[in-house]
Tab-separated table of C-alpha atoms and ligand atoms in Angstrom:
chain	number	residue	atom	x	y	z
A	5	MET	CA	0.692	-4.411	-26.191
A	6	ARG	CA	-2.709	-4.546	-23.736
A	7	ARG	CA	-2.676	-1.596	-22.360
A	8	VAL	CA	-3.749	-2.210	-18.465
A	9	VAL	CA	-6.551	0.083	-16.841
A	10	VAL	CA	-7.783	0.484	-12.687
A	11	THR	CA	-11.260	-0.253	-12.969
A	12	GLY	CA	-12.370	-1.000	-9.513
A	13	ILE	CA	-10.930	-0.318	-5.631
A	14	GLY	CA	-11.323	-2.080	-2.454
A	15	ALA	CA	-9.206	-0.955	1.085
A	16	VAL	CA	-9.420	-1.482	4.450
A	17	THR	CA	-7.441	0.800	6.122
A	18	PRO	CA	-6.876	3.000	9.393
A	19	LEU	CA	-9.014	5.260	8.073
A	20	GLY	CA	-12.214	3.343	7.504
A	21	VAL	CA	-13.139	-0.269	5.287
A	22	GLY	CA	-14.160	1.335	2.030
A	23	ALA	CA	-11.527	2.734	-0.854
A	24	LYS	CA	-13.760	5.701	-0.532
A	25	GLN	CA	-14.000	5.966	3.090
A	26	SER	CA	-10.471	6.301	3.405
A	27	TRP	CA	-9.430	8.214	0.293
A	28	THR	CA	-12.252	10.991	1.603
A	29	ARG	CA	-10.359	10.759	5.295
A	30	LEU	CA	-6.696	10.760	4.101
A	31	ILE	CA	-7.494	14.363	1.794
A	32	ASN	CA	-9.088	16.009	4.554
A	33	GLY	CA	-5.866	15.017	7.247
A	34	GLN	CA	-7.281	13.097	9.131
A	35	SER	CA	-5.060	10.034	11.453
A	36	GLY	CA	-5.672	6.537	11.566
A	37	ILE	CA	-3.430	5.735	14.415
A	38	VAL	CA	-4.350	5.177	18.028
A	39	SER	CA	-3.244	3.966	21.075
A	40	LEU	CA	-2.426	0.565	22.188
A	41	GLY	CA	-3.987	-1.474	25.165
A	42	ASP	CA	-1.988	-2.717	27.738
A	43	ARG	CA	-1.098	-6.117	26.665
A	44	PHE	CA	1.822	-4.018	24.622
A	45	ASN	CA	2.782	-1.933	28.182
A	46	ALA	CA	6.651	-4.019	27.882
A	47	ILE	CA	6.793	-2.491	24.798
A	48	PRO	CA	8.826	0.612	23.434
A	49	SER	CA	5.812	1.351	20.877
A	50	ARG	CA	2.851	1.498	21.388
A	51	VAL	CA	0.746	3.251	18.610
A	52	ALA	CA	-0.843	1.664	15.799
A	53	GLY	CA	-2.791	2.328	12.726
A	54	LEU	CA	-5.736	0.305	13.810
A	55	VAL	CA	-8.795	-0.466	11.658
A	56	PRO	CA	-11.611	1.188	13.488
A	57	GLN	CA	-13.824	-1.019	15.261
A	58	GLY	CA	-17.626	-0.829	15.254
A	59	ALA	CA	-21.400	-0.808	12.738
A	60	LYS	CA	-21.015	-1.740	9.176
A	61	SER	CA	-23.012	1.043	8.390
A	62	ASP	CA	-20.402	3.644	10.004
A	63	GLY	CA	-17.783	2.487	7.274
A	64	LYS	CA	-15.977	0.424	10.390
A	65	TRP	CA	-14.891	-2.898	10.797
A	66	ASN	CA	-16.963	-5.963	12.565
A	67	ALA	CA	-16.096	-9.705	11.539
A	68	GLU	CA	-19.551	-11.081	12.287
A	69	GLU	CA	-21.638	-8.554	9.711
A	70	ARG	CA	-18.459	-8.402	7.303
A	71	LEU	CA	-18.338	-12.135	6.944
A	72	ASP	CA	-19.799	-15.406	8.106
A	73	LYS	CA	-19.253	-17.968	10.854
A	74	GLY	CA	-17.337	-21.035	8.719
A	75	ASP	CA	-14.974	-17.998	6.651
A	76	ALA	CA	-13.951	-15.956	9.761
A	77	ARG	CA	-13.028	-18.983	11.232
A	78	LYS	CA	-10.921	-21.035	7.848
A	79	MET	CA	-9.522	-17.638	7.359
A	80	ALA	CA	-7.192	-16.083	9.540
A	81	LEU	CA	-7.520	-12.142	9.758
A	82	PHE	CA	-5.461	-10.283	6.878
A	83	ALA	CA	-7.791	-13.196	4.840
A	84	GLN	CA	-10.478	-11.589	6.184
A	85	TYR	CA	-9.438	-8.554	5.103
A	86	ALA	CA	-8.621	-9.023	1.343
A	87	TYR	CA	-11.351	-10.353	1.076
A	88	THR	CA	-13.449	-7.635	2.523
A	89	ALA	CA	-10.774	-5.600	0.018
A	90	ALA	CA	-11.920	-7.238	-2.793
A	91	GLN	CA	-15.450	-7.716	-2.396
A	92	GLU	CA	-15.498	-4.079	-2.549
A	93	ALA	CA	-13.058	-3.823	-5.936
A	94	VAL	CA	-15.311	-6.506	-7.654
A	95	LEU	CA	-18.920	-5.025	-6.572
A	96	ASP	CA	-16.141	-1.166	-8.081
A	97	ALA	CA	-16.219	-2.666	-10.879
A	98	GLY	CA	-18.936	-4.786	-11.260
A	99	LEU	CA	-17.740	-7.829	-12.077
A	100	GLN	CA	-20.221	-9.509	-10.256
A	101	ASN	CA	-21.940	-9.761	-13.862
A	102	LEU	CA	-19.150	-11.809	-15.056
A	103	SER	CA	-21.027	-15.219	-16.561
A	104	ASP	CA	-18.506	-18.272	-15.181
A	105	GLU	CA	-17.104	-18.786	-18.276
A	106	ALA	CA	-15.561	-14.824	-18.232
A	107	ARG	CA	-14.556	-15.687	-15.133
A	108	GLU	CA	-12.161	-18.437	-16.070
A	109	ASN	CA	-9.705	-15.065	-17.359
A	110	VAL	CA	-9.909	-13.567	-14.283
A	111	GLY	CA	-6.594	-13.757	-12.250
A	112	VAL	CA	-6.201	-13.163	-8.529
A	113	ASN	CA	-2.343	-11.725	-6.789
A	114	ILE	CA	-2.924	-10.512	-3.709
A	115	GLY	CA	-0.037	-11.000	-1.294
A	116	SER	CA	1.387	-10.688	2.887
A	117	GLY	CA	4.154	-9.763	4.002
A	118	ILE	CA	4.685	-11.656	7.016
A	119	GLY	CA	1.098	-13.617	7.663
A	120	SER	CA	-1.248	-14.677	10.303
A	121	PHE	CA	1.748	-14.247	12.935
A	122	GLU	CA	-1.107	-14.532	15.578
A	123	ASP	CA	-1.863	-17.795	14.283
A	124	VAL	CA	1.929	-18.015	14.648
A	125	VAL	CA	2.188	-17.273	18.328
A	126	LYS	CA	-1.322	-19.365	19.199
A	127	THR	CA	-0.551	-22.470	18.171
A	128	THR	CA	2.848	-22.371	19.437
A	129	LEU	CA	1.715	-21.346	22.928
A	130	ALA	CA	-1.405	-24.443	22.938
A	131	PHE	CA	0.707	-26.765	21.179
A	132	ASP	CA	4.253	-26.088	23.966
A	133	GLN	CA	0.901	-26.299	27.089
A	134	GLY	CA	-1.006	-28.989	25.398
A	135	GLY	CA	0.314	-30.753	22.903
A	136	TYR	CA	-0.559	-32.009	19.826
A	137	SER	CA	-4.231	-32.179	20.721
A	138	LYS	CA	-4.493	-28.446	21.118
A	139	VAL	CA	-2.909	-27.955	17.146
A	140	SER	CA	-6.553	-26.874	15.070
A	141	PRO	CA	-7.372	-28.539	11.365
A	142	LEU	CA	-7.084	-24.868	9.899
A	143	PHE	CA	-3.970	-23.820	12.047
A	144	VAL	CA	-1.707	-24.529	8.045
A	145	PRO	CA	-4.855	-22.935	5.541
A	146	ARG	CA	-4.358	-19.679	8.205
A	147	LEU	CA	-0.659	-19.457	7.798
A	148	LEU	CA	-0.738	-19.587	4.468
A	149	ILE	CA	-0.028	-16.435	3.349
A	150	ASN	CA	-1.512	-17.830	-0.669
A	151	LEU	CA	-4.506	-18.569	0.850
A	152	ALA	CA	-6.504	-15.012	0.809
A	153	ALA	CA	-5.612	-15.293	-3.123
A	154	GLY	CA	-7.073	-18.864	-2.760
A	155	HIS	CA	-10.593	-17.993	-0.587
A	156	ILE	CA	-11.053	-14.977	-3.541
A	157	SER	CA	-11.075	-17.615	-5.633
A	158	MET	CA	-12.799	-19.653	-5.012
A	159	LYS	CA	-15.894	-17.708	-3.482
A	160	PHE	CA	-16.461	-15.402	-6.750
A	161	ASN	CA	-14.797	-18.686	-8.924
A	162	PHE	CA	-11.728	-17.253	-11.037
A	163	ARG	CA	-9.994	-19.470	-12.163
A	164	GLY	CA	-6.744	-17.498	-13.689
A	165	PRO	CA	-3.231	-17.206	-11.871
A	166	SER	CA	-3.756	-17.367	-8.237
A	167	LEU	CA	-0.738	-16.060	-7.255
A	168	ALA	CA	0.527	-14.403	-4.292
A	169	PRO	CA	4.082	-11.613	-3.627
A	170	SER	CA	5.914	-12.371	-0.212
A	171	THR	CA	8.528	-8.781	-0.703
A	172	ALA	CA	8.205	-7.661	3.095
A	173	CYS	CA	7.310	-3.880	2.537
A	174	THR	CA	7.647	-4.044	-1.355
A	175	THR	CA	4.679	-6.718	-1.915
A	176	GLY	CA	1.624	-4.621	-2.602
A	177	SER	CA	3.579	-3.163	-5.655
A	178	HIS	CA	4.921	-6.292	-7.030
A	179	ALA	CA	1.650	-7.902	-7.165
A	180	ILE	CA	-0.435	-4.241	-8.778
A	181	GLY	CA	2.771	-4.612	-10.725
A	182	ASP	CA	3.518	-8.881	-12.152
A	183	ALA	CA	-0.946	-7.777	-12.563
A	184	PHE	CA	-0.444	-5.698	-15.079
A	185	ASN	CA	3.112	-7.530	-16.476
A	186	ILE	CA	0.256	-10.346	-16.697
A	187	ILE	CA	-1.845	-8.581	-17.829
A	188	ARG	CA	0.309	-7.050	-20.633
A	189	TYR	CA	1.653	-10.325	-22.138
A	190	SER	CA	-0.778	-12.957	-20.813
A	191	LYS	CA	-2.507	-14.664	-23.910
A	192	SER	CA	-5.690	-15.370	-21.570
A	193	THR	CA	-5.337	-13.591	-18.397
A	194	ARG	CA	-8.368	-10.177	-18.854
A	195	VAL	CA	-8.437	-9.254	-14.745
A	196	VAL	CA	-6.535	-9.437	-12.180
A	197	LEU	CA	-7.586	-8.135	-8.647
A	198	ALA	CA	-3.599	-7.200	-7.087
A	199	GLY	CA	-2.873	-5.931	-4.322
A	200	ALA	CA	-2.338	-7.368	-0.744
A	201	ALA	CA	-3.118	-7.517	3.077
A	202	GLU	CA	-1.623	-7.805	6.919
A	203	SER	CA	-2.284	-7.927	9.979
A	204	CYS	CA	0.486	-8.327	12.038
A	205	ILE	CA	-0.397	-5.925	15.397
A	206	GLU	CA	1.250	-8.822	18.236
A	207	PRO	CA	2.856	-7.606	20.632
A	208	LEU	CA	5.659	-10.139	19.282
A	209	ALA	CA	5.945	-8.618	15.880
A	210	LEU	CA	6.696	-5.279	17.165
A	211	ALA	CA	8.928	-6.278	19.929
A	212	GLY	CA	10.235	-7.429	16.653
A	213	PHE	CA	10.252	-4.433	15.138
A	214	ALA	CA	11.429	-1.861	18.081
A	215	ARG	CA	14.081	-4.574	18.612
A	216	ALA	CA	15.247	-4.029	14.829
A	217	ARG	CA	14.552	0.402	15.814
A	218	SER	CA	12.574	0.392	13.377
A	219	LEU	CA	9.749	1.609	15.074
A	220	SER	CA	8.354	5.273	17.059
A	221	THR	CA	8.431	5.438	20.109
A	222	GLY	CA	8.661	8.826	20.632
A	223	PHE	CA	5.206	9.164	20.771
A	224	ASN	CA	2.680	6.892	22.648
A	225	ASP	CA	1.344	9.919	24.602
A	226	ILE	CA	0.180	11.588	20.932
A	227	PRO	CA	-0.905	8.474	18.434
A	228	GLU	CA	-1.867	10.412	15.854
A	229	GLU	CA	1.207	12.944	15.951
A	230	ALA	CA	3.629	9.738	16.068
A	231	SER	CA	3.787	8.609	12.087
A	232	ARG	CA	5.537	12.104	10.100
A	233	PRO	CA	6.994	11.099	7.156
A	234	PHE	CA	9.889	13.116	5.721
A	235	ASP	CA	9.702	15.693	9.295
A	236	ARG	CA	12.393	16.335	11.275
A	237	GLY	CA	11.007	15.642	14.216
A	238	ARG	CA	9.879	11.316	12.613
A	239	ASP	CA	11.395	8.683	14.734
A	240	GLY	CA	10.628	5.426	13.492
A	241	PHE	CA	7.621	3.698	11.619
A	242	VAL	CA	3.834	3.513	13.340
A	243	ILE	CA	3.440	-0.077	12.258
A	244	ALA	CA	-0.461	-0.502	10.257
A	245	GLU	CA	-2.602	-2.763	9.398
A	246	GLY	CA	-5.214	-4.093	6.982
A	247	ALA	CA	-5.594	-4.457	3.352
A	248	GLY	CA	-5.802	-2.599	-1.231
A	249	VAL	CA	-6.580	-4.282	-3.873
A	250	VAL	CA	-7.297	-3.498	-7.281
A	251	VAL	CA	-9.017	-4.669	-10.517
A	252	LEU	CA	-6.550	-4.381	-13.023
A	253	GLU	CA	-7.957	-5.284	-16.919
A	254	ASP	CA	-7.568	-5.665	-20.274
A	255	LEU	CA	-8.385	-2.160	-21.426
A	256	GLU	CA	-10.562	-3.677	-24.010
A	257	HIS	CA	-12.275	-5.925	-22.148
A	258	ALA	CA	-13.072	-3.689	-20.238
A	259	LEU	CA	-14.922	-1.189	-22.600
A	260	GLU	CA	-16.278	-3.787	-24.107
A	261	ARG	CA	-18.189	-4.894	-21.346
A	262	GLY	CA	-19.320	-1.388	-19.950
A	263	ALA	CA	-17.458	-1.180	-16.853
A	264	PRO	CA	-18.887	1.765	-14.645
A	265	GLU	CA	-15.295	3.136	-14.087
A	266	ILE	CA	-11.726	3.274	-15.638
A	267	TYR	CA	-10.028	5.505	-12.533
A	268	ALA	CA	-6.418	5.093	-13.966
A	269	GLU	CA	-4.634	3.833	-16.573
A	270	VAL	CA	-0.980	1.326	-15.302
A	271	VAL	CA	1.352	2.577	-18.035
A	272	GLY	CA	5.219	1.488	-15.649
A	273	TYR	CA	6.525	-0.773	-13.108
A	274	GLY	CA	10.541	-0.442	-12.136
A	275	LEU	CA	12.071	-3.164	-9.752
A	276	ALA	CA	15.337	-3.086	-8.825
A	277	SER	CA	17.347	-4.117	-5.258
A	278	ASP	CA	19.716	-1.327	-3.584
A	279	ALA	CA	22.124	-4.650	-1.877
A	280	TYR	CA	23.621	-3.305	0.252
A	281	HIS	CA	21.406	-3.861	3.734
A	282	VAL	CA	19.129	-5.670	5.408
A	283	THR	CA	17.156	-3.441	6.728
A	284	ALA	CA	18.598	-0.015	6.568
A	285	PRO	CA	18.579	1.668	2.623
A	286	ASP	CA	21.515	2.419	0.847
A	287	PRO	CA	21.596	6.275	1.826
A	288	SER	CA	22.718	7.531	-1.494
A	289	GLY	CA	18.773	6.133	-2.622
A	290	ARG	CA	19.759	4.037	-5.408
A	291	GLY	CA	18.015	1.189	-5.288
A	292	ALA	CA	14.868	3.053	-5.345
A	293	PHE	CA	16.410	5.615	-8.037
A	294	LEU	CA	16.046	2.491	-10.088
A	295	SER	CA	13.287	1.387	-9.717
A	296	MET	CA	11.194	4.821	-10.636
A	297	LYS	CA	13.856	5.387	-13.539
A	298	ARG	CA	12.993	1.565	-14.338
A	299	ALA	CA	8.604	1.945	-14.233
A	300	LEU	CA	9.428	5.475	-16.570
A	301	GLU	CA	11.336	3.725	-19.020
A	302	ASP	CA	8.278	1.155	-19.732
A	303	ALA	CA	6.125	4.116	-19.324
A	304	GLU	CA	8.476	5.674	-21.638
A	305	LEU	CA	8.160	9.326	-20.078
A	306	ARG	CA	10.828	11.919	-18.749
A	307	PRO	CA	11.408	12.504	-15.268
A	308	ARG	CA	9.519	15.640	-15.778
A	309	ASP	CA	6.447	14.037	-16.511
A	310	VAL	CA	5.524	12.694	-13.016
A	311	ASP	CA	2.860	14.979	-11.510
A	312	TYR	CA	3.036	13.318	-8.465
A	313	VAL	CA	5.059	11.294	-6.304
A	314	ASN	CA	2.625	9.237	-3.413
A	315	ALA	CA	6.469	7.556	-1.912
A	316	HIS	CA	6.560	5.170	-0.247
A	317	ALA	CA	8.010	7.089	3.478
A	318	THR	CA	7.344	5.428	6.158
A	319	SER	CA	8.950	8.125	8.668
A	320	THR	CA	12.396	5.888	9.585
A	321	PRO	CA	14.981	8.753	10.092
A	322	LEU	CA	17.541	7.193	7.310
A	323	GLY	CA	15.001	5.672	4.724
A	324	ASP	CA	12.738	9.273	4.242
A	325	SER	CA	16.279	10.996	3.753
A	326	ALA	CA	17.381	8.254	1.085
A	327	GLU	CA	14.033	8.181	-0.562
A	328	ASN	CA	14.227	12.223	-0.788
A	329	ARG	CA	17.252	12.434	-2.155
A	330	ALA	CA	16.121	9.205	-5.151
A	331	ILE	CA	13.441	11.970	-5.879
A	332	ARG	CA	15.411	14.759	-6.090
A	333	ASN	CA	18.430	13.248	-8.107
A	334	LEU	CA	16.248	11.506	-10.761
A	335	MET	CA	13.087	14.619	-10.882
A	336	LEU	CA	15.917	17.953	-11.129
A	337	GLY	CA	19.103	15.755	-11.705
A	338	GLU	CA	18.210	14.703	-14.665
A	339	GLY	CA	14.786	14.910	-14.821
A	340	GLY	CA	14.510	18.032	-16.264
A	341	TYR	CA	13.043	20.285	-13.723
A	342	GLU	CA	14.217	23.586	-12.942
A	343	HIS	CA	12.661	23.805	-9.918
A	344	ALA	CA	12.294	22.077	-6.563
A	345	GLN	CA	9.465	23.288	-5.646
A	346	GLN	CA	7.931	21.797	-8.310
A	347	VAL	CA	8.394	18.662	-7.887
A	348	ASN	CA	5.164	17.558	-5.639
A	349	VAL	CA	6.152	14.119	-3.039
A	350	SER	CA	4.118	13.034	-0.462
A	351	SER	CA	3.679	10.782	1.759
A	352	SER	CA	-0.112	9.123	2.778
A	353	LYS	CA	2.001	7.069	5.579
A	354	GLY	CA	1.333	10.359	7.806
A	355	ALA	CA	-2.197	9.562	8.137
A	356	VAL	CA	-2.682	5.909	7.966
A	357	GLY	CA	0.756	4.422	9.260
A	358	HIS	CA	2.709	1.983	7.909
A	359	LEU	CA	0.955	-1.315	6.987
A	360	LEU	CA	4.230	-2.894	5.693
A	361	GLY	CA	3.076	-6.005	3.020
A	362	ALA	CA	-0.302	-3.697	2.087
A	363	ALA	CA	0.925	-0.790	2.326
A	364	GLY	CA	1.787	-0.500	-1.869
A	365	GLY	CA	-1.955	-1.732	-2.561
A	366	VAL	CA	-3.324	0.914	-0.525
A	367	GLU	CA	-1.329	4.267	-1.822
A	368	GLY	CA	-1.453	2.146	-5.466
A	369	ILE	CA	-5.278	3.027	-4.517
A	370	PHE	CA	-4.496	6.816	-3.036
A	371	THR	CA	-2.143	7.294	-6.301
A	372	ALA	CA	-5.076	5.815	-8.513
A	373	LEU	CA	-7.146	8.793	-7.337
A	374	ALA	CA	-4.869	11.649	-6.673
A	375	VAL	CA	-5.124	10.439	-11.031
A	376	ARG	CA	-8.681	10.803	-10.776
A	377	HIS	CA	-9.168	13.636	-9.146
A	378	ASN	CA	-6.167	16.187	-9.933
A	379	ILE	CA	-6.172	15.989	-5.348
A	380	LEU	CA	-2.415	15.304	-4.291
A	381	PRO	CA	-3.012	14.612	-0.767
A	382	PRO	CA	-1.152	15.939	2.114
A	383	THR	CA	1.540	14.946	4.102
A	384	ILE	CA	0.113	15.109	8.163
A	385	ASN	CA	2.752	16.851	10.453
A	386	LEU	CA	5.595	17.814	8.595
A	387	GLN	CA	6.403	20.786	10.358
A	388	CYS	CA	10.241	21.039	8.752
A	389	PRO	CA	10.829	19.063	6.440
A	390	GLY	CA	14.873	17.351	6.856
A	391	PRO	CA	17.320	14.616	8.261
A	392	ALA	CA	16.233	13.462	12.018
A	393	LEU	CA	17.104	15.034	14.934
A	394	LYS	CA	17.448	12.401	15.836
A	395	GLU	CA	20.637	12.019	12.643
A	396	LYS	CA	22.358	15.064	15.057
A	397	ASP	CA	22.508	16.614	11.102
A	398	ASP	CA	21.051	19.860	10.390
A	399	ASN	CA	22.216	20.055	7.313
A	400	LEU	CA	18.515	21.264	5.154
A	401	ASP	CA	20.552	21.414	1.617
A	402	GLY	CA	18.165	19.534	-0.783
A	403	TRP	CA	14.995	19.142	1.529
A	404	ASP	CA	13.103	21.803	-0.619
A	405	LEU	CA	10.332	19.637	-2.791
A	406	ASN	CA	6.939	19.992	-2.149
A	407	TYR	CA	5.545	17.849	-0.239
A	408	VAL	CA	2.020	18.960	0.532
A	409	PRO	CA	2.026	19.293	4.214
A	410	PHE	CA	-1.054	19.216	6.233
A	411	GLU	CA	-3.891	20.106	3.763
A	412	LYS	CA	-4.364	18.437	0.551
A	413	GLN	CA	-3.241	20.238	-2.977
A	414	GLU	CA	-5.702	20.592	-6.226
A	415	GLN	CA	-3.672	20.040	-8.555
A	416	GLN	CA	-3.783	18.202	-12.351
A	417	VAL	CA	-1.978	14.929	-12.670
A	418	ASN	CA	-1.181	13.259	-16.068
A	419	TYR	CA	1.128	10.676	-14.164
A	420	ALA	CA	1.931	9.636	-10.463
A	421	VAL	CA	4.715	6.918	-9.707
A	422	SER	CA	3.639	4.708	-6.650
A	423	ASN	CA	6.927	3.943	-4.565
A	424	SER	CA	8.002	1.318	-2.533
A	425	PHE	CA	10.684	-0.683	-1.332
A	426	GLY	CA	11.210	-3.262	1.714
A	427	PHE	CA	13.947	-5.066	3.557
A	428	GLY	CA	15.980	-6.765	2.105
A	429	GLY	CA	16.818	-3.782	-0.567
A	430	THR	CA	13.574	-4.993	-2.512
A	431	CYS	CA	12.220	-1.571	-3.840
A	432	ALA	CA	9.130	-1.070	-6.537
A	433	SER	CA	7.566	1.414	-8.481
A	434	ILE	CA	3.844	1.933	-10.310
A	435	CYS	CA	3.285	4.758	-13.029
A	436	PHE	CA	-0.111	5.848	-13.715
A	437	LYS	CA	-1.369	7.853	-16.126
A	438	LYS	CA	-5.072	9.164	-16.409
A	439	TYR	CA	-6.866	7.865	-18.275
A	440	THR	CA	-7.801	9.089	-21.791
A	441	GLU	CA	-9.127	7.021	-25.038
B	516	NAG	C1	-25.500	-6.169	-12.657
B	516	NAG	O1	-25.617	-7.101	-11.682
B	516	NAG	C2	-26.131	-6.231	-10.733
B	516	NAG	C3	-26.818	-7.273	-9.444
B	516	NAG	O2	-26.015	-7.960	-9.270
B	516	NAG	C4	-27.300	-5.560	-11.292
B	516	NAG	O3	-28.298	-4.775	-10.723
B	516	NAG	C5	-27.015	-4.551	-12.134
B	516	NAG	O4	-27.856	-3.494	-13.174
B	516	NAG	C6	-25.949	-5.525	-13.306
B	516	NAG	N1	-25.148	-4.423	-14.280
B	516	NAG	C7	-24.950	-4.712	-16.133
B	516	NAG	C8	-24.318	-3.788	-16.605
B	516	NAG	O5	-25.291	-5.516	-16.151
B	517	NAG	C1	3.301	20.655	-8.041
B	517	NAG	O1	2.338	21.795	-7.003
B	517	NAG	C2	2.345	23.235	-7.131
B	517	NAG	C3	1.446	23.736	-6.094
B	517	NAG	O2	0.218	22.401	-5.952
B	517	NAG	C4	1.862	22.786	-8.478
B	517	NAG	O3	2.392	25.463	-8.356
B	517	NAG	C5	3.263	22.788	-9.748
B	517	NAG	O4	2.856	23.104	-10.974
B	517	NAG	C6	3.609	21.467	-9.488
B	517	NAG	N1	3.848	21.308	-10.174
B	517	NAG	C7	3.399	20.451	-11.542
B	517	NAG	C8	5.290	19.468	-11.708
B	517	NAG	O5	2.719	19.219	-11.553
């Protein structure tokens, strides 16, 4: 079986445009969460992780500088973010130098949880008010989730598989994990651009998530404190947008072509389902437990070998509790850890919010960089770990892991796991390993 490594990274996040910029701001404990404008006044949650607008030279987003006019028209915003992240990842990995023949063996697996909500809303209104002639010929191609991957395949002449998972907030991790399997088992595919993009910060989308009682509503005046994974004051997730794309590559191929950097090796992928409820997690954390356990079995590791878990923890009262329980049960219950404080877990969502489908893409990058640089990124806003105050449960037993509050920690990281869970109960975990020959 082939070994698979990460040779390129690209990201668009609320911390900036660029994977390295996002990482630097993350480990410095900064927040990308801001207040939403007047358009959102009727919605109880008015905070979000928006990609910062501004000049390219400042690491910010400005469509005119990032895309030519035709592309900006043809691509919905989620696809624009995906393309921008893919471009960064391609250059980072040095794939621009591949021959046309070698590009036949490069695939793209980039999904989205929701796709272009904005196009649905705007076209629905236009059609309702103005009829058939108001529907753009670009409507359908902007809408389709697999068109992010489609555009990227076309732009770079990548003629391998072109795929797009859509599994709610687990999308990005499924994209990376499935790409890992494609490279491990395929006879032809040697490289896959894998990840996800999301951009649906529309009043109607927020209204829907707010009605499902998923969003934070108590921090509208202090947005940078709204996303607080594992903290007792958490009251829901903060919606965010962006994209994260990694270049996964057959190790031999990477070495043969002299890839400029190997960030980490992917060694395990685990999948499970809660089989419990549409939006709520199984309180016992059973699906999360199984997906982590299976990722470690795939990697032939014991739980004790894991130095760091990049949690899915979205800052919802029930979700963070279930994941905390799952991690604790796996690491301390059967994993060989003796002290809870040795188990190192953090959630980057405190800083970036919840990028929904794109979360696993961006967090896969953060986890690979934790392994590459031996740095545990912090969980910001974590004053007191425990069950959410909202739950009226004051039992702090089992909230004793090292959650890396507020400040990064420098620490040898040989193995790390990235978790993603989504509506419908779908769970995925990916295990990264420090690259050694
Ligand atoms: C790859 O291509 C760039 C130009 O796009 C060039 O500057 C660089 O030297 C090339 N790298 C290799 C390893 O050929
Ligand atoms: C977790 O982090 C703490 C503090 O940085 C460190 O002492 C401990 O060794 C770490 N555990 C593992 C398994 O790396």
